[in-house]
XYZ file of C-alpha atoms in Angstrom:
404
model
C -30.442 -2.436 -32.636
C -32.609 -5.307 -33.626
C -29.675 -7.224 -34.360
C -27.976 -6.528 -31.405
C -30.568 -8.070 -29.907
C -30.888 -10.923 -31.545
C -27.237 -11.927 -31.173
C -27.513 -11.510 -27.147
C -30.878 -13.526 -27.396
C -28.792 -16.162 -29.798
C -26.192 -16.080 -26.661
C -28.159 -16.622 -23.893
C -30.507 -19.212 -25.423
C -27.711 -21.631 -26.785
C -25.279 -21.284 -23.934
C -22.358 -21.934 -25.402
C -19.399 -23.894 -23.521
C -16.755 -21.520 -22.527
C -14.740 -22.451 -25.765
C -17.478 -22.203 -28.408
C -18.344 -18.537 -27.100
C -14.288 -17.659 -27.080
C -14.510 -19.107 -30.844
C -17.983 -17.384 -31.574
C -16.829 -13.581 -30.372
C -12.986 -13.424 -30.655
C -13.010 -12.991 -34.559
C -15.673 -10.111 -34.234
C -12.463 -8.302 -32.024
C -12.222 -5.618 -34.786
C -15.523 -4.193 -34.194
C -15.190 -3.945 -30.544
C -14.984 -0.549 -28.792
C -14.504 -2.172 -25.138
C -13.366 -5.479 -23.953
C -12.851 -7.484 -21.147
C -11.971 -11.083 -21.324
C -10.265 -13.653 -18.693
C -9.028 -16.931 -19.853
C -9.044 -19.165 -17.872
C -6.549 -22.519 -17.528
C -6.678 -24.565 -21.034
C -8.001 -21.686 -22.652
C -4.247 -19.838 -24.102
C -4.951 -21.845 -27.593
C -6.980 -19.358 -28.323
C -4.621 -16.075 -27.824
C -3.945 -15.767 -31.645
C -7.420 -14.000 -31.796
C -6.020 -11.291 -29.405
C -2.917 -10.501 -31.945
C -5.494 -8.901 -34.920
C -5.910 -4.867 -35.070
C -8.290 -3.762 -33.320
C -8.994 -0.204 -34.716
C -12.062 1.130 -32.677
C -11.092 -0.429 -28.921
C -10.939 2.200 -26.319
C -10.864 0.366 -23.253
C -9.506 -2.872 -22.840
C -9.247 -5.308 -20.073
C -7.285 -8.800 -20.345
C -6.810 -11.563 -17.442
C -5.679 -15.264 -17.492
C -6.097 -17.435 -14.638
C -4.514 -20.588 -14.244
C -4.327 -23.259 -11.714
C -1.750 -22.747 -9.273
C 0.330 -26.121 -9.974
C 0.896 -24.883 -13.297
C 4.214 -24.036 -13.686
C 4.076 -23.856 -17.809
C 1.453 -21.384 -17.623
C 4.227 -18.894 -15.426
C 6.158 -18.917 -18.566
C 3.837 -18.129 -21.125
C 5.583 -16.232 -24.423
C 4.558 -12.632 -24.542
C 1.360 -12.120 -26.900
C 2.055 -9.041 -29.744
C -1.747 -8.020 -28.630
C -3.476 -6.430 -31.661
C -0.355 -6.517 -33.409
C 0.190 -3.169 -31.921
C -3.039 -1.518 -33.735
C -5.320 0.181 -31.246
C -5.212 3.275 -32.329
C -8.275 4.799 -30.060
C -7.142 2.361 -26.931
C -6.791 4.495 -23.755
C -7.228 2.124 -20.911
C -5.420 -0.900 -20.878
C -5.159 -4.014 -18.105
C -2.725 -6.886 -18.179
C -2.835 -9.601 -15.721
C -1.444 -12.457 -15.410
C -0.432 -12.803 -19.461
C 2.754 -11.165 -20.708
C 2.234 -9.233 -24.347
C 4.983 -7.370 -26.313
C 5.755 -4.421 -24.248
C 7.882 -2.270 -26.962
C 4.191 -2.331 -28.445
C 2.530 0.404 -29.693
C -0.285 -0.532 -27.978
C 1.179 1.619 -24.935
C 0.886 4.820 -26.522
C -1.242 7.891 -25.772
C -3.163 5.893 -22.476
C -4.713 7.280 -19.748
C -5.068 4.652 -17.844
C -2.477 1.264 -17.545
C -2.871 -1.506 -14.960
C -0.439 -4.227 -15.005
C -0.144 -6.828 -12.177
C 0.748 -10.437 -11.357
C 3.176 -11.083 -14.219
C 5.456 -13.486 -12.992
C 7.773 -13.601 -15.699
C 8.576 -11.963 -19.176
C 7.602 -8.522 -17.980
C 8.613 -5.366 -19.064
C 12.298 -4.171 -18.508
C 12.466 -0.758 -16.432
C 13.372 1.108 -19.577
C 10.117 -0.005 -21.357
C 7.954 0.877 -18.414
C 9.622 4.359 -18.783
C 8.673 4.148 -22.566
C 5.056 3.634 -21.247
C 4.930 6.965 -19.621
C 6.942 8.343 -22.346
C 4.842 7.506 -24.646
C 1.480 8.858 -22.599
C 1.660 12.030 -22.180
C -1.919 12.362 -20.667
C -1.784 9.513 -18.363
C -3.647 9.679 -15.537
C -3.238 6.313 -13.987
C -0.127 4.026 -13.814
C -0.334 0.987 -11.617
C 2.184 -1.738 -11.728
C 1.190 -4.871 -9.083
C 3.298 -7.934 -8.540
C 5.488 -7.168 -11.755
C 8.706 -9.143 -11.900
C 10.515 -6.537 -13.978
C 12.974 -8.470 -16.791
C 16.480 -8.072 -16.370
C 17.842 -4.890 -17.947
C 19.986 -1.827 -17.576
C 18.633 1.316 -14.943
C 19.053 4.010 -17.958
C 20.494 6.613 -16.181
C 20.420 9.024 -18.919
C 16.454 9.440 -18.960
C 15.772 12.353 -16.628
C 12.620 12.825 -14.603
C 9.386 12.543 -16.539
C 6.875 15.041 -15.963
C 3.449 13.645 -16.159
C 0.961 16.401 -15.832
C -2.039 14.799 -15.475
C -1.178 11.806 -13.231
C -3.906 11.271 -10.474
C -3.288 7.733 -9.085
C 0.019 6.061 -9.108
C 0.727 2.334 -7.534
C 3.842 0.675 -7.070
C 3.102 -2.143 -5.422
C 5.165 -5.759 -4.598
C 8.290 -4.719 -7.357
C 11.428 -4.994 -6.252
C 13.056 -2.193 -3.941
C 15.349 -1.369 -6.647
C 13.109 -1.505 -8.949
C 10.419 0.772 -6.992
C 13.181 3.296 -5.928
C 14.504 3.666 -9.660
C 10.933 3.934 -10.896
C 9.672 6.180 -8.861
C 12.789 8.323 -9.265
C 11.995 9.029 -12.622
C 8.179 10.373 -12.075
C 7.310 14.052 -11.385
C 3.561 13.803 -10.788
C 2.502 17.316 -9.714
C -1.398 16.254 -9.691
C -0.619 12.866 -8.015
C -4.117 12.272 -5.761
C -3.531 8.436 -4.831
C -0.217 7.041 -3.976
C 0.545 3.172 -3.184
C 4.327 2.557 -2.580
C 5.061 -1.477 -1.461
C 8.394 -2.535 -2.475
C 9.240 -6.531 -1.808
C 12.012 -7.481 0.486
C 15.462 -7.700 -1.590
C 16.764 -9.394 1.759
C 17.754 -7.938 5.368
C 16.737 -4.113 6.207
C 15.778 -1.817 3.407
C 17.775 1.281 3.503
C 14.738 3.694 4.223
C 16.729 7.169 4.459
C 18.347 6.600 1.016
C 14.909 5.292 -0.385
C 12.938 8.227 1.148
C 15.025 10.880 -0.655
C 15.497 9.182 -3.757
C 11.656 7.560 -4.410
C 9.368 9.854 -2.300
C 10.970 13.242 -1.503
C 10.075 14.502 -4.914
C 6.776 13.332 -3.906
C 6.582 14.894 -0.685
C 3.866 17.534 -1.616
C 0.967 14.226 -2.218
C 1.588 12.811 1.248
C 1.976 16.041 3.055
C -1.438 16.874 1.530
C -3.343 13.806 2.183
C -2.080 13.196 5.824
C -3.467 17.298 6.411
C -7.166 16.417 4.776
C -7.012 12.735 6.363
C -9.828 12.056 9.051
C -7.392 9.700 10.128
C -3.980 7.947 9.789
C -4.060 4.086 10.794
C -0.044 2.802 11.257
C 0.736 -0.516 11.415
C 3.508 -2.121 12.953
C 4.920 -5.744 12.834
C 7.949 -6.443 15.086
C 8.543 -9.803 13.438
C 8.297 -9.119 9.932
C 9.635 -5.618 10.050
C 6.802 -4.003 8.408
C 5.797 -0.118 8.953
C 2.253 0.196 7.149
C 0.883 3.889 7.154
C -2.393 4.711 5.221
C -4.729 7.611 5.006
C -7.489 5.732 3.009
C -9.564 4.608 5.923
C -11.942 6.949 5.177
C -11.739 8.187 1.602
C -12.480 6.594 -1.596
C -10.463 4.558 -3.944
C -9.032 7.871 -5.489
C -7.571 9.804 -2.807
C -5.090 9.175 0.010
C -1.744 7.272 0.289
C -1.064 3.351 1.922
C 2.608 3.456 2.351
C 4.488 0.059 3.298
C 7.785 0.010 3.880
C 10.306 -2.835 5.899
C 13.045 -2.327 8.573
C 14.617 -3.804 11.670
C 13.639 -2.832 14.182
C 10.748 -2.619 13.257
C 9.956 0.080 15.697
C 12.963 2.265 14.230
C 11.806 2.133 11.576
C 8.505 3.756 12.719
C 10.632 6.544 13.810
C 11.850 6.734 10.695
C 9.107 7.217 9.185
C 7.218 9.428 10.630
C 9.869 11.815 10.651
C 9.367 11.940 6.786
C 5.787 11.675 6.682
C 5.326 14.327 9.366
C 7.915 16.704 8.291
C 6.389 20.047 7.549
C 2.673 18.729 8.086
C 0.356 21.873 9.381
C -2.185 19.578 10.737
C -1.392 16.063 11.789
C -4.964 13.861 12.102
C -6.269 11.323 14.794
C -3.901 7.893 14.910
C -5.181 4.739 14.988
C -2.038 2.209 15.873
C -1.439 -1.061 15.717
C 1.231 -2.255 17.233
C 2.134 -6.484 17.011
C 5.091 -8.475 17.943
C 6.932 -5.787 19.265
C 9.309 -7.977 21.784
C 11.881 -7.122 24.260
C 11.746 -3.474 23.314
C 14.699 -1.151 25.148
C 12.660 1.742 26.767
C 15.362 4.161 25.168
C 14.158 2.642 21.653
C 11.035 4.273 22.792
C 11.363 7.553 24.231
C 10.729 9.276 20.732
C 7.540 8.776 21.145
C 6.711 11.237 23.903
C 8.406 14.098 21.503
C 6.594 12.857 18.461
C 3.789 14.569 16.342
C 1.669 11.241 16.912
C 1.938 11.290 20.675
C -0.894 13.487 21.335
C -2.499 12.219 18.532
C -3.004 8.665 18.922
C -6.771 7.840 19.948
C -6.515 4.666 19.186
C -4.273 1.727 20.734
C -3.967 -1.657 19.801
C -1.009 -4.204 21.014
C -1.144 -8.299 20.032
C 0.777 -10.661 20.514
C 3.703 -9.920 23.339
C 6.240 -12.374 24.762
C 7.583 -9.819 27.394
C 5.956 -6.932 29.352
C 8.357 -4.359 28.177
C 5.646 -2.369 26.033
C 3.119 -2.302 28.332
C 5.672 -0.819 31.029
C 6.599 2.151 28.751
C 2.914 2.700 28.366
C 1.066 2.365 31.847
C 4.342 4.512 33.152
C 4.133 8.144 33.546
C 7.549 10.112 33.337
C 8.186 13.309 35.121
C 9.296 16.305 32.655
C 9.536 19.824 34.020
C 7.422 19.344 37.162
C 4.781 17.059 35.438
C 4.109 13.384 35.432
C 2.965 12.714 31.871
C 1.649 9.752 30.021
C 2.501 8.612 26.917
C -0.290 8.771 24.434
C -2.433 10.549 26.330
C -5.143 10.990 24.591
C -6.163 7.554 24.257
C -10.016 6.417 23.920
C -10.067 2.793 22.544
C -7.367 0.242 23.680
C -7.184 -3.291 22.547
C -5.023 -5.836 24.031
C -4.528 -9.350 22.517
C -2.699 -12.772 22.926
C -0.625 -11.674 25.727
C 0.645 -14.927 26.570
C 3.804 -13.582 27.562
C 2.647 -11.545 30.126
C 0.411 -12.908 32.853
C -2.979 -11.384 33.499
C -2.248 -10.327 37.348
C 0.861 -8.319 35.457
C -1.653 -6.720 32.922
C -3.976 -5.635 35.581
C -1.340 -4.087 37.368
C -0.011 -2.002 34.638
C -3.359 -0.602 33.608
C -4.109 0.595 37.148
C -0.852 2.329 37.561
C -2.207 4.230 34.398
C -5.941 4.504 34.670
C -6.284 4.506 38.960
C -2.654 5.106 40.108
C -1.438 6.000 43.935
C -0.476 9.517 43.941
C 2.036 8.766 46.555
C 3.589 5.956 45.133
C 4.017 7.454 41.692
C 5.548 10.658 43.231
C 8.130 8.303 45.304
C 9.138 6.604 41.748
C 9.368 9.719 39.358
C 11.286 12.417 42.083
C 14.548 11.570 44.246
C 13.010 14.257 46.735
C 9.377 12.640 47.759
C 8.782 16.124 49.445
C 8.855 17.790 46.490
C 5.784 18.793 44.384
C 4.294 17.123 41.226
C 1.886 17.820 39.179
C -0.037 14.401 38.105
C -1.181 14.684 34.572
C -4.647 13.265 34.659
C -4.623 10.037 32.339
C -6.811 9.707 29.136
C -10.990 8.471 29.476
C -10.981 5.361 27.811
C -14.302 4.526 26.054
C -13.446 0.785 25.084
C -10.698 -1.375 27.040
C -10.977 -4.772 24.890
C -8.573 -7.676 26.775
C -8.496 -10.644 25.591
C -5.061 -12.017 26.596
């Protein structure tokens, strides 16, 4: 222990240069039982001290961050880390720096965390091997992974993984996320993160949903039930449907879902009847709703017949070129003797850069919802004014934020 102390005070009171501490503790790599180094841009000359055994490491952690203008460094040769002798390794993170992935490194892990490898990464038949090869893995997270070229081997069936707890797939190609996700059965799966890229135009969502996720139905069902709350995220313009439970829950729990489609808001509808399907208990909604332009009203009407409808608490709408979705919200429709509202249990409703729609139009629409003219909204809903309606009273707002 005396030692140990020693060398730390040796450290601290010479401070090395970057390089002469790489040079000083790299060859001591054998004795390590933990690691965690990030090399940084000019640094890669040293790598040949990462491909010696290294018998005792159980947890190792491995980053290399270059400059952003260098191009070479994106296509770095893949590093044969410890020569494939780690015998007790169990958690393993690769970023940024491609190794040998047929190495026997990725054997019997619990944990493995790859992410921003931008090229020479793993084919999808090795990243099987990984979970092959780990039979108690309990975390698999692959981020920003631009999977090599390489046959989808349809001949490996579903892999059970018994103890899986947290899987990502986040920023890999659809393909690539459908087919990998395919081939995991995850029955203790806590934490899901599904993000595929854009291959170009709409993602097929139906065929996705039943080939990635539907084996995986039981995890979302189960987090959206214990979820405080679900926040969904909408953007018209880039076609993105974001739906996450992990507002409120740590790191190891919940599910953030991200998916693309046009339009964007059928794809909403798409969706949710996935998510929803077969949920006992569907939480408060939080909703965000931006660029969402020149909307049909019949593209809309799902809505009122949707688990979120009386569920949505929260409202928020940004940037609108047209008044169309602020019509379909501040305008009650008349089903089976009622005048109903949609979303009508909202508290908290944030509107913002509403240049398409003046502000005299804004203020109208919110007082045909929040103080409206009994007569005048019986006149517009019923083709007999001398019949009876029933005016469902609109939501109590606590928190009307404009800013347009």
């Amino acid at each position: 222990m005396d030692e140990n102390r020693s060398s730390r005070r040796s450290l601290q009171n010479s401070t090395p240069d970057a390089a002469a501490l790489l040079d000083m503790v790299l060859p001591e790599l054998a004795r390590w039982e933990e690691g965690r180094l990030i090399f940084k841009y000019g640094q890669l000359d040293r790598r040949g001290s990462l491909e010696r055994p290294a018998p005792l490491l159980k947890a190792f952690h491995l980053s290399y961050y270059t400059r952003i203008d260098d191009l070479s460094a994106q296509r770095e040769p893949q590093v044969d880390l410890f020569q494939g002798h780690a015998p007790n390794l169990v958690e393993l993170t690769i970023i940024r720096l491609p190794v040998r992935w047929n190495s026997a490194i990725f054997r019997n892990l619990l944990s493995i965390w790859i992410a921003d490898i931008s090229s020479n990464g793993p084919t999808v038949q090795e990243v099987l091997q990984f979970i092959l090869s780990s039979p108690r893995l309990q975390s698999l997270s692959l981020g920003s992974v631009a999977l090599s070229p390489g046959p989808f081997p349809q001949e490996i069936l579903p892999i059970e993984i018994p103890h899986l707890k947290k899987l990502v797939c986040s920023n890999l190609s659809f393909s690539h996320t459908e087919f990998v996700l395919s081939r995991i059965r995850a029955p203790a799966l806590r934490r899901l993160v599904v993000d595929p890229q854009i291959d170009g135009g709409c993602d097929p969502l139906v065929g996705f949903f039943n080939a990635a996720l539907l084996h995986l139905k039981p995890v979302i069902t189960s987090s959206i039930s214990n979820a405080q709350e679900l926040r969904i995220l909408v953007n018209g313009r880039a076609g993105i449907i974001s739906v996450t439970t992990d507002g409120s829950f740590d790191r190891h729990e919940g599910i953030r879902l991200l998916f693309h489609h046009q339009p964007a808001i059928t794809g909403l509808q798409l969706c949710l009847e996935f998510m929803l399907r077969n949920v006992p208990v569907c939480p408060l909604v939080s909703l965000f709703l931006n660029e969402l332009h020149a909307i049909p009203e019949s593209n809309l009407f799902w809505i009122l017949d949707s688990e979120i409808n009386d569920k949505v608490t929260e409202l928020s709408i940004a940037i609108l070129e047209d008044d169309s979705l602020l019509v379909f919200l501040c305008k009650a429709r008349y089903l089976g003797g009622v005048a109903k509202w949609v979303l009508p249990k909202l508290r908290r409703l944030v509107l913002r850069s509403l240049g398409g729609v003046s502000n005299d139009r804004i203020a109208s629409l919110l007082r045909h919802r929040y103080a409206p003219d009994p007569r005048e909204l019986s006149t517009s809903l019923m083709s007999d004014p001398r019949s009876t309606t029933i005016l469902e009273a609109p939501d109590r707002l606590e928190l009307l934020d404009l800013r347009p």
